[in-house]
Short mmCIF file of C-alpha atoms in Angstrom, two decimals:
data_model
loop_
_atom_site.label_atom_id
_atom_site.label_comp_id
_atom_site.label_asym_id
_atom_site.label_seq_id
_atom_site.Cartn_x
_atom_site.Cartn_y
_atom_site.Cartn_z
CA MET A 85 -71.79 20.68 -113.67
CA ARG A 86 -69.08 18.64 -112.06
CA VAL A 87 -67.42 19.71 -108.88
CA HIS A 88 -63.67 19.35 -109.20
CA GLN A 89 -61.75 17.91 -106.24
CA GLU A 90 -58.37 18.99 -107.60
CA PRO A 91 -58.08 22.76 -107.27
CA GLN A 92 -55.52 23.10 -110.11
CA LEU A 93 -58.27 22.35 -112.70
CA LEU A 94 -60.00 25.56 -111.78
CA LEU A 95 -57.21 27.45 -113.46
CA ASP A 96 -58.47 26.50 -116.97
CA ILE A 97 -61.26 29.06 -117.13
CA GLU A 98 -62.86 30.13 -120.37
CA ARG A 99 -65.29 32.94 -121.12
CA LEU A 100 -68.17 32.64 -123.56
CA ALA A 101 -69.88 35.39 -125.54
CA GLY A 102 -72.48 35.92 -122.83
CA SER A 103 -69.69 36.89 -120.43
CA HIS A 104 -70.20 33.70 -118.49
CA SER A 105 -67.05 31.85 -117.45
CA PHE A 106 -66.59 28.15 -116.98
CA CYS A 107 -63.96 25.58 -116.31
CA LYS A 108 -62.63 24.38 -119.64
CA ASP A 109 -63.01 20.69 -118.78
CA CYS A 110 -66.59 21.20 -117.54
CA LEU A 111 -67.52 23.17 -120.64
CA GLN A 112 -66.15 20.52 -123.04
CA THR A 113 -68.06 17.81 -121.13
CA TRP A 114 -71.26 19.87 -121.39
CA TRP A 115 -70.85 20.32 -125.16
CA ALA A 116 -69.93 16.69 -125.81
CA ASP A 117 -73.53 15.50 -126.24
CA LYS A 118 -74.90 18.76 -127.65
CA VAL A 119 -75.49 19.51 -131.33
CA VAL A 120 -75.17 23.24 -130.84
CA ARG A 121 -72.52 24.72 -128.61
CA GLN A 122 -74.50 26.94 -126.21
CA CYS A 123 -73.77 28.73 -122.98
CA PRO A 124 -74.88 26.51 -120.12
CA VAL A 125 -76.37 29.55 -118.37
CA CYS A 126 -77.94 31.89 -121.01
CA LYS A 127 -78.17 29.40 -123.93
CA ARG A 128 -76.48 31.81 -126.34
CA ARG A 129 -74.68 30.08 -129.17
CA SER A 130 -70.91 30.16 -129.12
CA SER A 131 -69.21 30.64 -132.45
CA LYS A 132 -65.89 29.36 -131.14
CA SER A 133 -65.04 25.81 -130.18
CA ASP A 134 -62.16 27.13 -128.11
CA PRO A 135 -63.39 30.21 -126.20
CA PRO A 136 -60.81 32.73 -124.82
CA PHE A 137 -59.48 32.58 -121.28
CA ASN A 138 -60.97 34.81 -118.57
CA LEU A 139 -57.60 36.09 -117.34
CA ALA A 140 -59.01 38.25 -114.53
CA LEU A 141 -60.95 35.35 -113.02
CA ARG A 142 -58.02 33.03 -113.58
CA ASN A 143 -55.68 35.40 -111.73
CA LEU A 144 -58.19 35.70 -108.90
CA CYS A 145 -58.40 31.92 -108.62
CA GLU A 146 -54.62 31.67 -108.52
CA VAL A 147 -54.52 34.13 -105.62
CA LEU A 148 -57.23 32.16 -103.82
CA LEU A 149 -55.36 28.89 -104.39
CA GLN A 150 -52.18 30.40 -102.94
CA GLU A 151 -54.05 31.55 -99.83
CA LEU A 152 -55.64 28.12 -99.41
CA SER A 153 -52.26 26.48 -99.80
CA LEU A 154 -50.74 28.72 -97.14
CA GLU A 155 -53.62 28.03 -94.74
CA GLU A 156 -53.32 24.28 -95.33
CA SER A 157 -49.58 24.39 -94.74
CA ALA A 158 -50.04 26.38 -91.52
CA SER A 159 -52.69 24.00 -90.17
CA ALA A 160 -50.76 20.89 -91.14
CA GLY A 161 -47.47 22.14 -89.65
CA PRO A 162 -43.93 21.86 -91.06
CA GLU A 163 -44.17 18.07 -91.33
CA ALA A 164 -47.46 17.97 -93.25
CA GLN A 165 -45.64 16.31 -96.13
CA CYS A 166 -43.13 13.49 -96.11
CA HIS A 167 -39.66 14.91 -96.76
CA LEU A 168 -38.73 11.69 -98.62
CA HIS A 169 -41.72 11.24 -100.88
CA SER A 170 -43.53 14.61 -100.79
CA GLU A 171 -46.73 12.79 -99.85
CA LYS A 172 -49.12 13.74 -97.08
CA LEU A 173 -48.33 12.27 -93.68
CA LYS A 174 -51.49 10.26 -93.09
CA LEU A 175 -50.11 7.41 -90.96
CA PHE A 176 -48.22 7.04 -87.71
CA CYS A 177 -45.61 4.31 -87.26
CA LEU A 178 -46.00 2.85 -83.78
CA ASP A 179 -42.59 1.20 -83.92
CA HIS A 180 -40.66 4.31 -84.98
CA GLN A 181 -43.07 6.67 -83.19
CA GLN A 182 -43.21 9.10 -86.13
CA PRO A 183 -45.66 10.25 -88.85
CA VAL A 184 -45.19 8.60 -92.26
CA CYS A 185 -46.83 8.63 -95.70
CA VAL A 186 -48.35 5.68 -97.56
CA VAL A 187 -45.12 5.23 -99.53
CA CYS A 188 -43.13 5.01 -96.30
CA ARG A 189 -45.53 2.35 -95.05
CA ASP A 190 -44.64 0.09 -97.97
CA SER A 191 -40.91 0.80 -97.81
CA ARG A 192 -38.26 -1.57 -96.53
CA ALA A 193 -37.57 0.70 -93.54
CA HIS A 194 -41.05 -0.04 -92.14
CA THR A 195 -41.34 -3.74 -92.88
CA ASN A 196 -43.68 -5.52 -90.42
CA HIS A 197 -44.30 -2.29 -88.56
CA ARG A 198 -47.58 -1.31 -86.96
CA PHE A 199 -49.43 1.81 -88.17
CA ARG A 200 -52.35 3.94 -87.08
CA PRO A 201 -54.15 6.77 -88.83
CA ILE A 202 -52.72 10.13 -87.88
CA ASP A 203 -55.87 11.31 -86.09
CA GLU A 204 -56.19 8.09 -84.03
CA ALA A 205 -52.49 8.10 -83.14
CA ALA A 206 -52.62 11.77 -82.21
CA GLN A 207 -55.64 11.14 -79.97
CA ASP A 208 -53.97 8.17 -78.26
CA ILE A 209 -50.68 9.97 -77.74
CA ARG A 210 -52.43 13.10 -76.51
CA GLU A 211 -54.20 10.96 -73.93
CA GLN A 212 -50.89 9.36 -72.93
CA LEU A 213 -49.30 12.78 -72.60
CA ARG A 214 -52.23 14.04 -70.57
CA THR A 215 -51.83 11.00 -68.30
CA SER A 216 -48.09 11.57 -67.93
CA LEU A 217 -48.74 15.27 -67.34
CA LYS A 218 -51.06 14.58 -64.39
CA PRO A 219 -48.21 13.80 -61.92
CA LEU A 220 -46.51 17.04 -62.95
CA GLN A 221 -49.72 18.96 -62.40
CA ASP A 222 -50.10 17.31 -59.01
CA LYS A 223 -46.49 18.14 -58.21
CA LEU A 224 -47.03 21.74 -59.26
CA GLN A 225 -49.99 21.94 -56.91
CA ARG A 226 -47.91 20.47 -54.09
CA LEU A 227 -45.08 22.89 -54.77
CA ARG A 228 -47.52 25.79 -54.72
CA GLN A 229 -48.83 24.58 -51.37
CA VAL A 230 -45.24 24.25 -50.14
CA LYS A 231 -44.54 27.81 -51.25
CA VAL A 232 -47.63 29.05 -49.43
CA ASN A 233 -46.39 27.30 -46.28
CA TRP A 234 -42.87 28.62 -46.78
CA ASP A 235 -44.17 32.15 -47.26
CA LEU A 236 -46.14 31.68 -44.06
CA THR A 237 -42.99 30.38 -42.37
CA ALA A 238 -41.04 33.46 -43.46
CA GLU A 239 -43.77 35.69 -42.02
CA GLU A 240 -43.82 33.65 -38.81
CA ILE A 241 -40.02 34.02 -38.48
CA LYS A 242 -40.44 37.77 -38.75
CA ALA A 243 -43.31 37.80 -36.24
CA GLN A 244 -41.40 35.55 -33.83
CA ALA A 245 -38.34 37.80 -34.02
CA ARG A 246 -40.39 40.92 -33.30
CA GLN A 247 -42.29 39.28 -30.42
CA THR A 248 -39.11 37.80 -28.94
CA GLU A 249 -37.36 41.15 -29.25
CA LYS A 250 -40.25 42.87 -27.46
CA THR A 251 -40.24 40.29 -24.66
CA ILE A 252 -36.48 40.56 -24.21
CA LYS A 253 -36.72 44.35 -24.02
CA ASP A 254 -39.60 44.11 -21.53
CA GLU A 255 -37.66 41.73 -19.29
CA PHE A 256 -34.52 43.84 -19.38
CA THR A 257 -36.59 46.95 -18.76
CA LYS A 258 -37.91 45.30 -15.58
CA LEU A 259 -34.37 44.45 -14.52
CA GLN A 260 -33.13 47.91 -15.41
CA ASN A 261 -35.98 49.52 -13.45
CA PHE A 262 -35.20 47.31 -10.47
CA LEU A 263 -31.47 48.11 -10.66
CA GLN A 264 -32.19 51.79 -11.10
CA LYS A 265 -34.46 51.84 -8.05
CA GLU A 266 -31.92 49.82 -6.07
CA GLU A 267 -29.16 52.23 -7.12
CA GLU A 268 -31.27 55.23 -6.15
CA ALA A 269 -32.09 53.66 -2.76
CA ARG A 270 -28.45 52.94 -2.02
CA MET A 271 -27.34 56.38 -3.18
CA THR A 272 -30.04 57.95 -0.99
CA ALA A 273 -28.83 55.91 2.02
CA LEU A 274 -25.24 56.93 1.31
CA ARG A 275 -26.13 60.62 1.07
CA LYS A 276 -28.19 60.37 4.27
CA GLU A 277 -25.27 58.80 6.11
CA GLU A 278 -22.93 61.42 4.71
CA GLU A 279 -25.24 64.24 5.76
CA GLN A 280 -25.70 62.85 9.27
CA LYS A 281 -22.00 62.27 9.89
CA ARG A 282 -20.95 65.56 8.38
CA GLY A 283 -23.48 67.28 10.69
CA VAL A 284 -22.01 65.57 13.75
CA MET A 285 -18.48 66.55 12.70
CA LYS A 286 -19.61 70.11 12.06
CA GLN A 287 -20.96 70.39 15.61
CA ARG A 288 -17.79 68.93 17.07
CA ILE A 289 -15.56 71.17 15.00
CA GLU A 290 -17.56 74.22 16.11
CA ALA A 291 -17.25 73.16 19.77
CA LEU A 292 -13.52 72.57 19.30
CA SER A 293 -13.14 75.98 17.68
CA ARG A 294 -14.80 77.59 20.70
CA GLU A 295 -12.50 75.67 23.01
CA ILE A 296 -9.45 76.80 21.04
CA ALA A 297 -10.63 80.43 21.18
CA ALA A 298 -11.16 80.26 24.96
CA LEU A 299 -7.78 78.65 25.54
CA SER A 300 -6.11 81.23 23.33
CA GLU A 301 -7.75 83.99 25.39
CA THR A 302 -6.54 82.44 28.66
CA ILE A 303 -2.99 82.23 27.33
CA ARG A 304 -3.07 85.84 26.10
CA THR A 305 -4.43 87.13 29.40
CA THR A 306 -1.88 85.20 31.44
CA GLU A 307 0.99 86.37 29.26
CA GLU A 308 -0.09 90.01 29.79
CA GLU A 309 -0.23 89.51 33.57
CA LEU A 310 3.32 88.13 33.49
CA LYS A 311 4.44 91.51 32.15
CA THR A 312 2.87 93.61 34.96
CA ALA A 313 4.74 95.05 38.00
CA ASP A 314 5.60 92.77 40.82
CA VAL A 315 3.01 94.05 43.24
CA SER A 316 0.26 93.91 40.65
CA PHE A 317 1.41 90.49 39.48
CA LEU A 318 1.42 89.10 43.03
CA GLN A 319 -1.95 90.60 43.77
CA GLY A 320 -3.50 88.79 40.77
CA TYR A 321 -1.36 85.70 40.97
CA ASN A 322 -3.87 83.41 42.64
CA ALA A 323 -6.59 84.20 40.09
CA ALA A 324 -4.21 83.61 37.21
CA VAL A 325 -3.09 80.29 38.61
CA GLU A 326 -6.69 79.17 39.11
CA ARG A 327 -7.57 80.20 35.59
CA VAL A 328 -4.66 78.24 34.12
CA LYS A 329 -5.41 75.23 36.29
CA GLN A 330 -9.00 75.03 35.11
CA ARG A 331 -7.88 74.95 31.51
CA GLN A 332 -5.35 72.27 32.29
CA LEU A 333 -8.02 70.06 33.82
CA LEU A 334 -9.97 69.97 30.55
CA GLU A 335 -9.24 66.82 28.56
CA ASP A 336 -8.18 67.07 24.96
CA PRO A 337 -11.11 66.24 22.61
CA LYS A 338 -10.84 62.95 20.76
CA LEU A 339 -12.34 61.77 17.45
CA ALA A 340 -15.11 59.29 18.21
CA SER A 341 -15.30 55.94 16.38
CA GLY A 342 -17.81 55.47 13.61
CA VAL A 343 -17.61 58.99 12.37
CA LEU A 344 -16.44 57.95 8.88
CA ILE A 345 -18.65 56.59 6.12
CA ASP A 346 -19.22 52.84 6.52
CA VAL A 347 -17.69 52.06 3.12
CA SER A 348 -17.58 48.31 3.72
CA LYS A 349 -21.27 48.30 4.53
CA ASN A 350 -22.10 50.23 1.36
CA LEU A 351 -19.79 48.32 -0.99
CA GLY A 352 -19.24 44.95 0.62
CA ASN A 353 -20.73 42.12 -1.55
CA LEU A 354 -22.75 44.80 -3.30
CA THR A 355 -23.71 42.76 -6.37
CA PHE A 356 -24.50 39.70 -4.24
CA LYS A 357 -26.81 41.70 -1.97
CA VAL A 358 -28.52 43.20 -5.00
CA TRP A 359 -28.88 39.72 -6.53
CA ILE A 360 -30.39 38.38 -3.28
CA LYS A 361 -33.05 41.06 -3.50
CA MET A 362 -33.43 40.47 -7.23
CA LYS A 363 -34.23 36.78 -6.81
CA ASP A 364 -37.67 37.77 -5.54
CA MET A 365 -38.46 39.05 -9.03
CA VAL A 366 -36.48 36.35 -10.85
CA SER A 367 -37.87 32.84 -11.21
CA TYR A 368 -36.63 29.56 -12.64
CA THR A 369 -38.95 27.14 -14.43
CA PRO A 370 -37.46 23.71 -15.15
CA VAL A 371 -39.62 23.18 -18.26
CA ILE A 372 -40.09 25.94 -20.83
CA LEU A 373 -42.64 25.21 -23.55
CA ASP A 374 -41.51 25.26 -27.19
CA PRO A 375 -43.94 27.27 -29.36
CA ASN A 376 -42.55 25.70 -32.55
CA THR A 377 -44.02 22.34 -31.48
CA ALA A 378 -47.44 23.64 -30.42
CA GLN A 379 -50.44 22.40 -32.39
CA LEU A 380 -52.15 25.16 -34.40
CA ASN A 381 -54.95 25.72 -31.86
CA LEU A 382 -52.66 26.06 -28.84
CA LEU A 383 -51.74 29.51 -27.54
CA LEU A 384 -48.71 29.95 -25.29
CA SER A 385 -48.14 32.77 -22.83
CA ASP A 386 -45.36 35.28 -23.48
CA ASP A 387 -43.18 33.68 -20.81
CA LEU A 388 -43.71 30.22 -22.44
CA ARG A 389 -44.89 28.69 -19.15
CA SER A 390 -48.60 28.22 -19.77
CA VAL A 391 -50.77 26.96 -22.62
CA ARG A 392 -54.45 26.94 -23.51
CA CYS A 393 -56.58 25.88 -26.47
CA VAL A 394 -58.15 28.60 -28.65
CA GLU A 395 -59.65 29.04 -32.10
CA ARG A 396 -56.95 30.81 -34.07
CA GLU A 397 -57.81 33.29 -36.79
CA SER A 398 -54.25 33.48 -38.11
CA GLN A 399 -52.39 30.50 -39.51
CA LEU A 400 -49.09 29.04 -38.43
CA PRO A 401 -46.54 27.34 -40.69
CA LYS A 402 -46.64 23.55 -40.92
CA ASN A 403 -43.05 23.03 -39.77
CA PRO A 404 -41.79 19.47 -39.06
CA GLU A 405 -41.64 19.99 -35.28
CA ARG A 406 -45.30 20.96 -34.95
CA PHE A 407 -48.06 18.50 -34.00
CA ASP A 408 -51.02 18.56 -36.37
CA SER A 409 -53.52 16.05 -34.91
CA TYR A 410 -52.91 16.19 -31.15
CA THR A 411 -53.36 19.47 -29.25
CA THR A 412 -49.92 18.98 -27.78
CA VAL A 413 -46.90 21.15 -27.00
CA LEU A 414 -43.45 19.94 -25.97
CA GLY A 415 -40.92 21.28 -23.54
CA SER A 416 -37.85 22.96 -24.97
CA GLU A 417 -35.37 20.59 -23.29
CA SER A 418 -34.98 16.85 -23.73
CA PHE A 419 -33.60 14.22 -21.36
CA ASN A 420 -31.60 11.07 -22.02
CA SER A 421 -30.08 10.60 -18.56
CA GLY A 422 -30.36 11.78 -14.95
CA THR A 423 -33.25 12.79 -12.72
CA HIS A 424 -35.61 15.63 -13.58
CA SER A 425 -38.82 17.02 -12.11
CA TRP A 426 -41.36 19.75 -12.83
CA THR A 427 -44.81 20.76 -11.61
CA VAL A 428 -47.88 21.49 -13.72
CA GLU A 429 -50.88 23.42 -12.43
CA VAL A 430 -54.00 21.78 -13.90
CA GLN A 431 -57.75 22.40 -14.03
CA ASN A 432 -60.32 19.86 -12.92
CA ASP A 433 -63.05 21.09 -15.24
CA ALA A 434 -60.86 20.65 -18.30
CA ASN A 435 -59.47 17.86 -20.44
CA TRP A 436 -55.69 17.58 -20.23
CA ALA A 437 -52.73 15.26 -20.16
CA VAL A 438 -49.16 15.66 -18.85
CA GLY A 439 -46.21 13.33 -19.22
CA VAL A 440 -43.21 12.57 -21.41
CA ILE A 441 -42.90 11.53 -25.05
CA GLU A 442 -40.08 10.19 -27.16
CA GLU A 443 -38.46 13.02 -29.07
CA SER A 444 -38.36 10.95 -32.26
CA VAL A 445 -42.12 10.26 -32.52
CA GLN A 446 -43.94 11.27 -35.69
CA ARG A 447 -45.57 14.66 -35.18
CA HIS A 448 -48.13 14.19 -37.96
CA GLY A 449 -51.12 11.90 -37.76
CA ASP A 450 -51.72 9.24 -35.15
CA ILE A 451 -49.07 8.42 -32.53
CA PRO A 452 -49.53 4.73 -31.71
CA THR A 453 -46.82 4.47 -29.02
CA GLY A 454 -43.88 6.21 -27.40
CA TYR A 455 -45.47 8.34 -24.65
CA TRP A 456 -46.46 8.00 -20.98
CA GLU A 457 -49.03 10.27 -19.38
CA ILE A 458 -51.60 11.02 -16.74
CA TRP A 459 -54.79 11.77 -18.65
CA PHE A 460 -57.82 13.61 -17.21
CA GLN A 461 -61.00 13.51 -19.29
CA ASN A 462 -64.67 13.85 -18.37
CA GLY A 463 -63.86 13.71 -14.67
CA LYS A 464 -61.87 10.49 -14.98
CA LEU A 465 -58.13 10.20 -14.32
CA GLN A 466 -56.13 7.57 -16.20
CA ALA A 467 -52.57 6.35 -16.50
CA TYR A 468 -52.09 5.86 -20.21
CA SER A 469 -49.27 4.54 -22.39
CA PRO A 470 -50.37 2.86 -25.62
CA PRO A 471 -50.62 0.15 -26.64
CA TYR A 472 -50.26 -1.71 -23.31
CA MET A 473 -51.29 0.63 -20.46
CA ASP A 474 -54.70 2.20 -19.84
CA ARG A 475 -55.59 2.22 -16.16
CA THR A 476 -58.24 4.27 -14.34
CA LEU A 477 -56.87 5.89 -11.19
CA SER A 478 -58.65 6.71 -7.97
CA VAL A 479 -57.94 10.01 -6.19
CA LYS A 480 -59.65 11.42 -3.10
CA ASN A 481 -59.31 15.12 -3.77
CA PRO A 482 -59.37 17.11 -7.03
CA ILE A 483 -55.84 17.46 -8.29
CA GLN A 484 -54.57 20.99 -8.71
CA ARG A 485 -50.79 20.51 -8.98
CA ILE A 486 -49.04 17.49 -10.45
CA ARG A 487 -45.35 16.92 -9.81
CA VAL A 488 -43.77 14.90 -12.64
CA GLN A 489 -40.55 13.16 -11.66
CA LEU A 490 -38.43 11.33 -14.24
CA ASP A 491 -35.53 9.05 -13.36
CA TRP A 492 -34.33 8.17 -16.85
CA ASP A 493 -31.51 5.89 -15.74
CA LYS A 494 -33.71 3.79 -13.44
CA GLY A 495 -36.65 3.79 -15.84
CA LYS A 496 -39.09 5.44 -13.42
CA LEU A 497 -41.70 8.05 -14.27
CA SER A 498 -43.74 9.12 -11.23
CA PHE A 499 -46.67 11.49 -10.84
CA PHE A 500 -47.43 13.06 -7.44
CA ASP A 501 -50.28 15.13 -6.06
CA LEU A 502 -48.17 17.99 -4.73
CA ASP A 503 -50.85 19.27 -2.36
CA THR A 504 -51.20 15.92 -0.54
CA ASN A 505 -47.68 14.69 -1.33
CA THR A 506 -49.08 11.33 -2.47
CA ASN A 507 -48.03 9.21 -5.39
CA ILE A 508 -50.68 9.07 -8.13
CA TYR A 509 -48.95 6.54 -10.35
CA THR A 510 -45.48 5.35 -11.36
CA PHE A 511 -44.52 3.92 -14.73
CA SER A 512 -41.68 1.40 -14.68
CA GLN A 513 -40.16 1.36 -18.12
CA ARG A 514 -36.65 0.88 -19.49
CA PHE A 515 -36.12 4.04 -21.47
CA THR A 516 -33.87 3.80 -24.51
CA ARG A 517 -34.64 7.04 -26.33
CA THR A 518 -34.53 10.73 -25.58
CA LEU A 519 -37.66 11.96 -23.77
CA VAL A 520 -39.35 15.35 -23.81
CA PRO A 521 -41.97 16.73 -21.37
CA PHE A 522 -45.34 17.47 -22.96
CA ILE A 523 -48.73 19.00 -22.15
CA ASN A 524 -51.95 18.25 -24.00
CA THR A 525 -55.12 20.27 -23.54
CA THR A 526 -58.42 20.90 -25.35
CA THR A 527 -59.73 23.66 -23.11
CA ARG A 528 -59.45 27.43 -22.91
CA LEU A 529 -58.41 27.15 -19.28
CA PRO A 530 -54.63 27.45 -19.03
CA LEU A 531 -52.28 24.73 -17.84
CA ARG A 532 -49.15 26.22 -16.30
CA VAL A 533 -45.69 24.93 -15.49
CA LEU A 534 -44.88 26.32 -12.04
CA PRO A 535 -41.55 27.97 -11.22
CA MET A 536 -39.28 26.43 -8.61
CA THR A 537 -38.22 28.10 -5.37
CA VAL A 538 -34.76 29.63 -5.72
CA ASN A 539 -32.54 29.11 -2.66
CA VAL A 540 -29.04 30.50 -2.12
CA ARG A 541 -26.46 28.31 -0.45
CA LEU A 542 -22.94 29.49 0.28
CA GLU A 543 -20.13 26.96 0.23
CA MET A 544 -16.52 27.37 1.27
#
């Protein structure tokens, strides 16, 4: 039997006497070279040259054909057939960049055009699309990484705010405790002075009251004697005169000086005196470290004056100000004029560097130039400023405190051993950009910016 490629031929189905059904075209071909018309399956003779249709099987085939047609249409898509010629879209026009049928290929609209089979064109274009999609996929990955960093930044903002709030409250609590104790001390002194002076006045008032009572008694007695008979009066005259004379000799009591509260002592320049005492607990540090610039492994103290290198468990956001390759932190203030100085307490069994750096340097990757420093590593002290300066320095004693002194206008950057008051090294450089103090360290031992001594000077 033949196998039909066109499914519509399967609709011509005939049934023989043996209840076997065949395609009409196949059956006629089978009988063409036969003398007797027999069933191809059971060999029973057929009395009819035109057997009846098997309607049930035919209807079933029609249903099957409809389902196959729907599946083919779904797999081929809405453009499976050419809308101009109702032919299958088997070619792809490279010039028009669209699927076409074989009739379209030979039409005037596609003269001298280039064509590819649909499957080849689809494969090539899919590859092109995949290639063009790769940058978008890479961008998506970058954006996701940016979002992760931004989420981390939002969390860091929250953490910074809470930590800063806590530190502010702690500092003000210290000041409030100091002021409260100072208030209590001054109130105690005032009450003590009041009690002492009121006690003195009480004693004097009591003595004066006794004096008044005695004088009143003398006057009353004398007045009674003045009313007695002459003889009696004259007999007691001398005693009365002596009594009056003694009272007259007594001086009138006077209010002594200093009996009142010394208000001027208690209130005079009160806030200034409190501030003078407060300066012992208040310090000024010329360089405050900026935590937003600190490399991820650097940990700053709460007062932002010292730094050390640690292995962090938590991550920090990769903000533009932060160094990523150098374990460096910057000061919070920058200089583009004037004279400035600060002192750093260092460790001689650590690796560190102190100096100044241009504010505009790239914070990510290598920094080829733009900074001047004293660098201590493996027991060796160097003056370093790439790419031109790298000099080993000789010092007699281990350095513990380095005074950095910057004269921006004169182009001088000097480093002094504060304990021996000797110059370690001076860079002579014409500065043209804004400079920022920096500290670099790779050790757990802290490097600390020391506070300055606060002096009070009164001027008229």
